[in-house]
Short mmCIF file of C-alpha atoms in Angstrom, two decimals:
data_model
loop_
_atom_site.label_atom_id
_atom_site.label_comp_id
_atom_site.label_asym_id
_atom_site.label_seq_id
_atom_site.Cartn_x
_atom_site.Cartn_y
_atom_site.Cartn_z
CA MET A 28 97.74 73.85 183.75
CA GLU A 29 96.74 74.58 180.01
CA GLN A 30 98.12 72.32 178.29
CA ASP A 31 99.74 72.89 175.11
CA VAL A 32 97.91 71.52 172.73
CA GLU A 33 99.20 70.80 168.71
CA SER A 34 97.09 72.33 165.40
CA PRO A 35 97.22 70.16 163.09
CA ALA A 36 100.04 71.97 160.40
CA ILE A 37 98.84 73.52 157.36
CA ILE A 38 100.29 72.74 154.22
CA LYS A 39 99.80 75.29 151.53
CA LYS A 40 101.07 74.13 148.27
CA PRO A 41 102.96 76.25 146.17
CA LYS A 42 100.76 77.68 143.01
CA LEU A 43 102.91 76.31 139.91
CA PRO A 44 102.87 77.89 136.51
CA LYS A 45 99.63 76.15 134.41
CA GLN A 46 102.41 74.40 132.16
CA ALA A 47 104.22 72.64 134.97
CA ARG A 48 100.42 72.01 137.16
CA GLU A 49 99.63 70.59 132.72
CA ASP A 50 102.62 67.78 133.40
CA LEU A 51 101.56 66.57 136.57
CA PRO A 52 101.32 62.65 135.97
CA LYS A 53 97.48 61.73 135.33
CA GLN A 54 94.99 58.73 135.71
CA LEU A 55 93.10 60.15 133.06
CA SER A 56 90.58 57.84 130.14
CA GLU A 57 90.52 58.54 126.72
CA LYS A 58 87.23 60.12 126.24
CA GLU A 59 89.00 62.54 128.83
CA ILE A 60 92.26 62.47 127.04
CA SER A 61 89.79 63.41 123.83
CA LYS A 62 88.02 65.97 125.57
CA ARG A 63 91.95 67.78 126.73
CA VAL A 64 92.61 68.72 123.35
CA GLN A 65 92.82 72.09 122.87
CA ARG A 66 92.77 73.83 119.07
CA TYR A 67 94.70 76.46 117.87
CA VAL A 68 92.86 77.58 115.21
CA ARG A 69 89.00 75.85 115.34
CA LYS A 70 87.10 74.36 112.81
CA ASP A 71 85.31 77.43 111.48
CA GLY A 72 88.45 79.02 111.63
CA LYS A 73 88.89 81.20 114.25
CA CYS A 74 92.01 81.53 116.02
CA ASN A 75 91.72 80.38 120.00
CA VAL A 76 93.68 82.92 121.73
CA HIS A 77 92.43 85.58 124.23
CA HIS A 78 94.80 88.52 124.98
CA GLY A 79 95.45 89.53 128.19
CA ASN A 80 96.84 92.00 130.59
CA VAL A 81 97.54 93.63 128.04
CA ARG A 82 98.11 97.13 129.50
CA GLU A 83 99.29 99.66 126.80
CA THR A 84 96.05 99.85 125.32
CA TYR A 85 96.42 103.46 123.80
CA ARG A 86 98.12 101.80 121.00
CA TYR A 87 93.70 100.27 120.17
CA LEU A 88 93.46 104.40 119.57
CA THR A 89 96.13 105.11 117.36
CA ASP A 90 94.60 102.82 115.09
CA ILE A 91 90.67 104.14 115.61
CA PHE A 92 89.59 104.04 111.57
CA THR A 93 90.84 99.08 111.97
CA THR A 94 89.33 99.72 116.05
CA LEU A 95 86.06 100.63 114.98
CA VAL A 96 86.58 97.46 112.36
CA ASP A 97 86.77 95.13 114.21
CA LEU A 98 84.20 96.08 116.56
CA LYS A 99 81.35 93.38 116.77
CA TRP A 100 78.04 94.87 115.19
CA GLY A 101 75.45 95.87 117.83
CA LEU A 102 78.58 97.61 119.50
CA ASN A 103 79.85 99.56 115.86
CA LEU A 104 75.97 100.98 115.49
CA PHE A 105 75.60 101.72 118.20
CA ILE A 106 78.85 104.44 117.92
CA PHE A 107 78.11 105.35 114.88
CA VAL A 108 74.79 106.77 116.06
CA LEU A 109 76.79 107.89 118.62
CA VAL A 110 78.62 110.08 117.00
CA TYR A 111 76.11 112.13 114.61
CA THR A 112 74.24 111.98 117.73
CA VAL A 113 76.51 114.14 119.65
CA THR A 114 78.03 116.11 116.90
CA TRP A 115 74.36 117.47 115.83
CA LEU A 116 73.22 118.32 119.90
CA PHE A 117 76.84 119.73 119.90
CA PHE A 118 76.77 122.23 116.96
CA GLY A 119 72.72 122.45 118.25
CA PHE A 120 73.74 123.98 121.62
CA MET A 121 76.57 126.60 119.96
CA TRP A 122 73.07 128.56 117.98
CA TRP A 123 71.59 128.71 120.88
CA LEU A 124 74.23 129.66 123.17
CA ILE A 125 74.86 132.09 119.92
CA ALA A 126 71.20 133.27 120.14
CA TYR A 127 71.30 133.12 123.76
CA LEU A 128 74.64 135.99 123.80
CA ARG A 129 73.05 137.89 121.32
CA GLY A 130 69.68 138.47 123.05
CA ASP A 131 68.00 137.05 119.80
CA LEU A 132 65.81 135.12 122.29
CA GLU A 133 64.38 138.02 124.13
CA HIS A 134 63.12 139.88 120.94
CA LEU A 135 61.58 137.06 119.16
CA ALA A 136 58.26 139.37 118.76
CA ASP A 137 60.52 142.10 117.62
CA ASN A 138 60.75 142.18 113.40
CA GLN A 139 62.52 145.13 113.71
CA TRP A 140 65.53 142.88 114.75
CA THR A 141 67.64 141.12 112.90
CA PRO A 142 68.72 137.63 114.53
CA CYS A 143 71.55 135.20 113.72
CA VAL A 144 68.96 132.79 112.27
CA ASN A 145 65.74 133.66 111.33
CA ASN A 146 62.57 131.33 112.81
CA LEU A 147 65.94 130.18 115.56
CA ASN A 148 63.28 130.57 119.29
CA GLY A 149 64.97 128.02 121.12
CA PHE A 150 67.40 124.62 122.02
CA VAL A 151 64.73 122.38 120.16
CA SER A 152 64.63 124.51 116.46
CA ALA A 153 68.15 125.28 117.15
CA PHE A 154 69.22 121.39 117.45
CA LEU A 155 66.84 121.22 114.13
CA PHE A 156 69.00 123.48 112.73
CA SER A 157 71.92 121.88 113.61
CA ILE A 158 70.61 118.79 111.59
CA GLU A 159 69.62 120.59 108.74
CA THR A 160 73.46 122.10 107.99
CA GLU A 161 74.83 119.60 108.34
CA THR A 162 73.25 117.00 106.26
CA THR A 163 72.30 119.72 104.09
CA ILE A 164 69.20 118.91 103.87
CA GLY A 165 67.90 123.14 103.77
CA TYR A 166 64.55 122.87 103.81
CA GLY A 167 64.27 126.79 104.10
CA TYR A 168 62.59 127.86 106.76
CA ARG A 169 65.83 129.00 109.23
CA VAL A 170 68.27 130.71 107.43
CA ILE A 171 71.12 132.46 108.67
CA THR A 172 71.61 135.47 108.36
CA ASP A 173 74.75 137.94 106.78
CA LYS A 174 74.85 140.17 110.10
CA CYS A 175 76.11 137.93 112.54
CA PRO A 176 79.80 136.75 111.53
CA GLU A 177 80.20 134.14 114.84
CA GLY A 178 77.52 132.53 112.67
CA ILE A 179 78.75 132.18 109.72
CA LEU A 180 82.22 131.20 110.90
CA LEU A 181 80.76 128.46 113.04
CA LEU A 182 78.58 127.65 110.18
CA LEU A 183 82.29 127.25 108.02
CA ILE A 184 83.08 125.00 111.20
CA GLN A 185 80.18 122.61 111.11
CA SER A 186 80.61 121.91 107.43
CA VAL A 187 84.10 120.85 107.64
CA LEU A 188 83.47 119.58 110.57
CA GLY A 189 80.97 117.53 109.22
CA SER A 190 82.20 116.53 106.00
CA ILE A 191 84.95 114.46 108.10
CA VAL A 192 82.56 113.09 110.14
CA ASN A 193 80.11 111.45 107.37
CA ALA A 194 84.00 110.90 105.79
CA PHE A 195 84.97 108.32 108.64
CA MET A 196 81.64 106.93 109.30
CA VAL A 197 80.53 105.81 106.02
CA GLY A 198 83.63 104.58 105.43
CA CYS A 199 83.32 102.56 108.68
CA MET A 200 80.35 100.85 107.93
CA PHE A 201 81.76 100.69 104.47
CA VAL A 202 84.73 99.11 105.15
CA LYS A 203 82.92 96.77 107.06
CA ILE A 204 79.98 95.82 104.92
CA SER A 205 82.64 94.39 102.21
CA GLN A 206 84.39 92.07 104.68
CA PRO A 207 84.80 89.42 102.87
CA LYS A 208 84.47 86.99 105.83
CA LYS A 209 81.91 85.21 104.82
CA ARG A 210 83.20 84.80 101.32
CA ALA A 211 85.43 82.52 103.70
CA GLU A 212 82.16 80.46 104.42
CA THR A 213 81.01 79.11 101.24
CA LEU A 214 85.19 77.68 101.11
CA VAL A 215 85.33 74.00 103.04
CA PHE A 216 87.70 72.09 104.05
CA SER A 217 87.22 67.98 104.86
CA THR A 218 86.46 67.13 107.74
CA ASN A 219 89.64 65.01 108.34
CA ALA A 220 93.31 64.85 106.88
CA VAL A 221 94.30 61.45 106.05
CA ILE A 222 97.93 59.62 105.14
CA SER A 223 97.98 57.02 102.56
CA MET A 224 100.76 55.78 100.16
CA ARG A 225 100.73 58.02 96.88
CA ASP A 226 102.61 57.05 94.02
CA GLY A 227 105.38 54.86 96.13
CA ARG A 228 105.73 57.49 98.91
CA LEU A 229 103.41 58.29 102.39
CA CYS A 230 101.27 61.61 101.38
CA LEU A 231 99.59 63.43 104.01
CA MET A 232 96.34 65.12 102.62
CA PHE A 233 93.55 67.27 102.52
CA ARG A 234 90.07 68.44 100.49
CA VAL A 235 89.34 71.94 99.77
CA GLY A 236 86.29 73.20 97.56
CA ASP A 237 84.41 76.55 96.48
CA LEU A 238 80.57 76.06 97.01
CA ARG A 239 80.22 79.24 95.04
CA ASN A 240 80.61 79.92 91.40
CA SER A 241 82.15 82.22 91.63
CA HIS A 242 86.21 81.74 92.07
CA ILE A 243 88.76 82.83 94.18
CA VAL A 244 91.52 84.23 91.90
CA GLU A 245 95.40 84.06 92.54
CA ALA A 246 94.67 81.39 95.36
CA SER A 247 97.30 79.47 96.90
CA ILE A 248 97.40 77.03 100.09
CA ARG A 249 99.56 77.04 103.06
CA ALA A 250 100.01 74.86 105.70
CA LYS A 251 101.11 74.90 109.47
CA LEU A 252 102.56 71.80 111.87
CA ILE A 253 101.88 73.61 115.54
CA LYS A 254 103.14 71.60 118.04
CA SER A 255 105.24 71.96 120.89
CA LYS A 256 108.98 71.48 121.39
CA GLN A 257 111.88 71.47 123.72
CA THR A 258 115.56 72.60 122.52
CA LYS A 259 119.21 70.66 123.09
CA GLU A 260 119.15 72.78 125.63
CA GLY A 261 116.21 71.95 127.73
CA GLU A 262 114.15 75.35 126.50
CA PHE A 263 110.16 74.88 126.04
CA ILE A 264 108.94 76.32 122.91
CA PRO A 265 104.92 75.86 123.23
CA LEU A 266 103.02 76.06 120.09
CA ASN A 267 106.03 75.77 117.12
CA GLN A 268 105.19 76.73 114.35
CA THR A 269 106.39 74.25 111.18
CA ASP A 270 106.11 74.47 107.43
CA ILE A 271 104.18 72.39 105.92
CA ASN A 272 105.45 72.46 102.14
CA VAL A 273 102.27 71.35 100.66
CA GLY A 274 104.10 72.03 96.35
CA TYR A 275 105.54 75.16 97.03
CA ASN A 276 109.30 73.95 94.88
CA THR A 277 106.63 72.66 91.96
CA GLY A 278 103.43 75.34 91.89
CA ASP A 279 101.04 73.50 93.70
CA ASP A 280 100.40 75.44 95.90
CA ARG A 281 98.75 78.19 93.71
CA LEU A 282 95.67 76.35 93.09
CA PHE A 283 92.54 76.59 90.38
CA LEU A 284 90.04 76.18 92.47
CA VAL A 285 87.02 75.61 90.22
CA SER A 286 86.25 72.03 91.85
CA PRO A 287 87.61 70.48 94.88
CA LEU A 288 91.34 69.62 94.79
CA ILE A 289 93.24 67.46 97.03
CA ILE A 290 96.11 68.94 98.40
CA CYS A 291 98.77 66.37 99.22
CA HIS A 292 101.98 66.96 101.14
CA GLU A 293 104.80 64.74 100.40
CA ILE A 294 106.41 62.85 103.16
CA ASN A 295 110.26 62.92 102.65
CA GLN A 296 113.16 63.80 104.93
CA SER A 297 112.44 67.75 105.25
CA SER A 298 108.55 66.72 106.35
CA PRO A 299 108.22 67.23 110.25
CA PHE A 300 106.36 64.05 109.83
CA TRP A 301 109.28 61.67 108.62
CA ASP A 302 109.59 59.73 111.31
CA ILE A 303 106.06 59.54 113.05
CA SER A 304 103.97 56.22 112.33
CA GLN A 305 100.58 55.11 112.83
CA ALA A 306 101.18 54.15 116.59
CA HIS A 307 102.79 57.48 117.01
CA LEU A 308 100.46 60.04 116.17
CA SER A 309 97.73 58.30 117.88
CA ARG A 310 100.04 59.26 120.86
CA ASP A 311 101.16 62.71 119.23
CA ASP A 312 99.39 65.77 121.02
CA LEU A 313 99.55 67.92 117.30
CA GLU A 314 97.54 70.06 115.67
CA ILE A 315 97.66 71.25 111.72
CA VAL A 316 96.35 74.44 110.70
CA VAL A 317 95.56 74.98 106.80
CA ILE A 318 95.10 78.57 105.48
CA LEU A 319 93.43 79.18 102.04
CA GLU A 320 94.01 82.83 100.76
CA GLY A 321 92.90 84.17 97.67
CA MET A 322 91.15 87.71 96.11
CA VAL A 323 87.38 87.76 95.49
CA GLU A 324 86.61 87.82 91.69
CA ALA A 325 83.33 90.32 92.18
CA THR A 326 85.11 93.33 93.72
CA GLY A 327 88.92 92.20 94.05
CA MET A 328 89.08 92.32 98.05
CA THR A 329 91.97 88.99 99.67
CA CYS A 330 89.70 86.17 101.22
CA GLN A 331 91.15 84.27 103.68
CA ALA A 332 89.69 80.76 105.18
CA ARG A 333 91.28 78.82 107.73
CA SER A 334 90.97 74.88 109.13
CA SER A 335 92.25 72.67 111.24
CA TYR A 336 93.09 68.55 112.23
CA VAL A 337 94.21 67.95 115.20
CA SER A 338 95.69 64.26 115.54
CA ARG A 339 92.69 62.40 116.23
CA GLU A 340 91.63 63.70 112.89
CA ILE A 341 93.67 62.16 110.77
CA LYS A 342 93.16 59.42 109.55
CA TRP A 343 96.30 56.97 109.10
CA GLY A 344 95.46 54.07 105.64
CA TYR A 345 92.77 56.08 104.62
CA ARG A 346 91.64 58.21 100.81
CA PHE A 347 89.17 60.90 99.67
CA THR A 348 86.18 59.52 97.71
CA PRO A 349 86.15 60.75 94.42
CA VAL A 350 83.06 63.67 94.15
CA LEU A 351 83.74 64.57 90.47
CA THR A 352 81.97 63.05 87.38
CA LEU A 353 81.69 63.47 83.80
CA GLU A 354 77.78 63.86 82.44
CA ASP A 355 76.57 65.10 78.93
CA GLY A 356 78.74 67.31 78.25
CA PHE A 357 79.42 69.59 81.52
CA TYR A 358 81.31 68.07 84.82
CA GLU A 359 79.18 67.22 88.15
CA VAL A 360 80.52 67.97 91.60
CA ASP A 361 79.14 65.98 94.31
CA TYR A 362 79.53 67.64 97.43
CA ASN A 363 77.77 64.95 99.53
CA SER A 364 81.07 63.04 99.18
CA PHE A 365 82.97 65.46 100.13
CA HIS A 366 83.43 64.76 103.44
CA ASP A 367 83.71 60.58 102.86
CA ILE A 368 87.00 58.77 102.88
CA TYR A 369 87.35 55.11 102.55
CA GLU A 370 89.82 52.59 103.81
CA THR A 371 93.17 50.94 101.39
CA ASN A 372 96.70 48.91 102.08
CA THR A 373 99.44 51.58 104.09
CA PRO A 374 102.31 50.21 105.83
CA ALA A 375 101.42 51.75 109.44
CA CYS A 376 105.44 52.26 109.19
CA SER A 377 106.87 55.89 109.28
CA ALA A 378 108.10 56.94 106.00
CA LYS A 379 111.86 57.29 107.18
CA GLU A 380 111.09 52.95 108.36
CA LEU A 381 109.25 52.24 104.55
CA ALA A 382 112.55 53.96 103.17
CA ASP A 383 115.16 51.68 104.24
CA MET A 384 113.16 48.94 103.66
CA THR A 385 112.44 49.72 100.53
CA ASN A 386 116.52 50.45 100.37
CA ARG A 387 116.97 47.13 101.90
CA SER A 388 114.66 45.21 99.28
CA ARG A 389 116.89 46.85 96.29
CA LEU A 390 120.55 45.65 97.45
CA PRO A 391 121.74 42.75 95.08
CA LEU A 392 121.57 39.00 96.10
CA THR A 393 125.64 39.29 96.63
CA TRP A 394 125.42 40.56 99.99
CA SER A 395 125.15 37.32 101.53
CA LEU A 396 124.73 37.10 105.34
CA ALA A 397 127.76 35.89 105.55
CA SER A 398 129.09 38.95 103.96
CA ARG A 399 127.89 40.90 106.67
CA LEU A 400 129.21 39.03 110.00
CA SER A 401 132.37 39.31 108.75
CA GLN A 402 132.22 42.71 108.40
CA GLN A 403 131.40 42.96 112.13
CA GLY A 404 134.71 43.15 113.62
CA LEU A 405 136.06 45.27 111.78
CA PRO A 406 136.52 48.54 112.39
CA GLU A 407 134.04 51.29 111.23
CA ALA A 408 136.12 53.25 108.66
CA GLU A 409 137.30 49.85 107.38
CA ARG A 410 134.07 48.68 107.05
CA GLU A 411 132.40 51.80 104.82
CA GLY A 412 135.32 50.88 101.94
CA HIS A 413 134.66 47.18 102.00
CA GLU A 414 131.43 48.46 101.45
CA ALA A 415 131.92 50.60 98.88
CA LYS A 416 134.58 48.36 97.25
CA THR A 417 131.90 45.59 97.12
CA GLY A 418 128.63 48.27 96.04
CA ALA A 419 131.59 49.31 93.24
CA ALA A 420 132.11 45.59 92.43
CA ASN A 421 128.33 44.78 92.36
CA GLN A 422 127.59 47.35 89.57
CA GLY A 423 130.40 46.10 87.63
CA LYS A 424 129.05 42.92 88.30
CA ASP A 425 125.57 43.90 86.79
CA ARG A 426 126.64 45.93 84.01
CA GLN A 427 128.76 43.17 82.92
CA PRO A 428 127.22 39.54 81.52
CA GLU A 429 128.08 36.39 83.81
CA ARG A 430 130.66 34.35 82.00
CA ASN A 431 131.85 30.96 83.26
CA GLY A 432 135.64 31.40 82.38
CA ASP A 433 135.67 34.51 85.03
CA ILE A 434 134.16 32.61 87.37
CA ALA A 435 136.16 29.69 87.58
CA ASN A 436 139.66 32.40 87.03
CA ILE A 437 138.28 33.70 90.27
CA GLU A 438 137.80 30.28 92.12
CA SER A 439 141.26 29.01 91.36
CA GLU A 440 142.92 33.05 92.39
CA SER A 441 140.85 31.67 95.48
CA LYS A 442 142.04 28.35 95.78
CA VAL A 443 146.17 30.05 95.33
#
């Protein structure tokens, strides 16, 4: 008898979504964690986003001009040459077809025959005549005659279509050549962003500069915080974008970019960094995208430069080294120190904790420990009312000078 042999069961793990796979606990070293940091925008300004499964590709053809401009140079030049060659070949074939149908090719040696195009004896000569017609060269050897109405009609069609092709392709090449993308390469951002104290407040800062002598007109700066979040309802929002105020209310976001400038974001209650401390920043997975926009002075076209800072590129407790010095009759910028930073005394707590400590240090001296302990047994509403009365009384004491008689009266009243 044959015995049933139990084969080992093969259990296939369910295929999890990418986000769920990344959320699985893993033992990773610090080097592996630093390698896994995924940028939304790379340091050179290129967006690290790939569009996949785009089914409505016909939308690219509806805006064919922009599609051609966005192509790489090699493919763009290939299409440029291909379009002209195809049109020349097509109309060359049409000129040869007219000559063939009229019988011009059979009467090449007949001097009494009036052809549609003089000296057209084959496809090669028809192709050359097509090039001469569309490019308006006109060597004068091959000439259309007035005895060929179909040739005159074809000449009109080729002239109009040739002008349209010239306008489209030359315009496309002109726009691609004059694109201000290369101008953005001379707009530089500091390698690191820093967090330190400025005017008694924690501030996030980074530096921008322009390497050219021709300036960017109407330059403006923006910043975005890219960080995934989860709502109270449990919805996960990947790569959520939050505005970072870099002077929109005060006009400091509009730059006069003649020399390198330090862009400052004050970390206050409306800042997304309000609850972030130094220890929290080192563990957090976030990215700051900075965008510098303006018009090129030479061409008047809009230019945009981008960069980003991940959490490990934000240095807590540092400042930027000054790069501007006064020389004999002019200011000199030392770009060798553009990315240099130096350490400074900065509290490691968050801006919220720093504000709480500052408010506690400003409390009056009469706010003693005994009065604080006596309020712990009171309800919250009575405690708040007592705090308000005590605060008002303390303000009155600060405004009026202390007198010995008043203190004696208060003591006698307390005894009664």
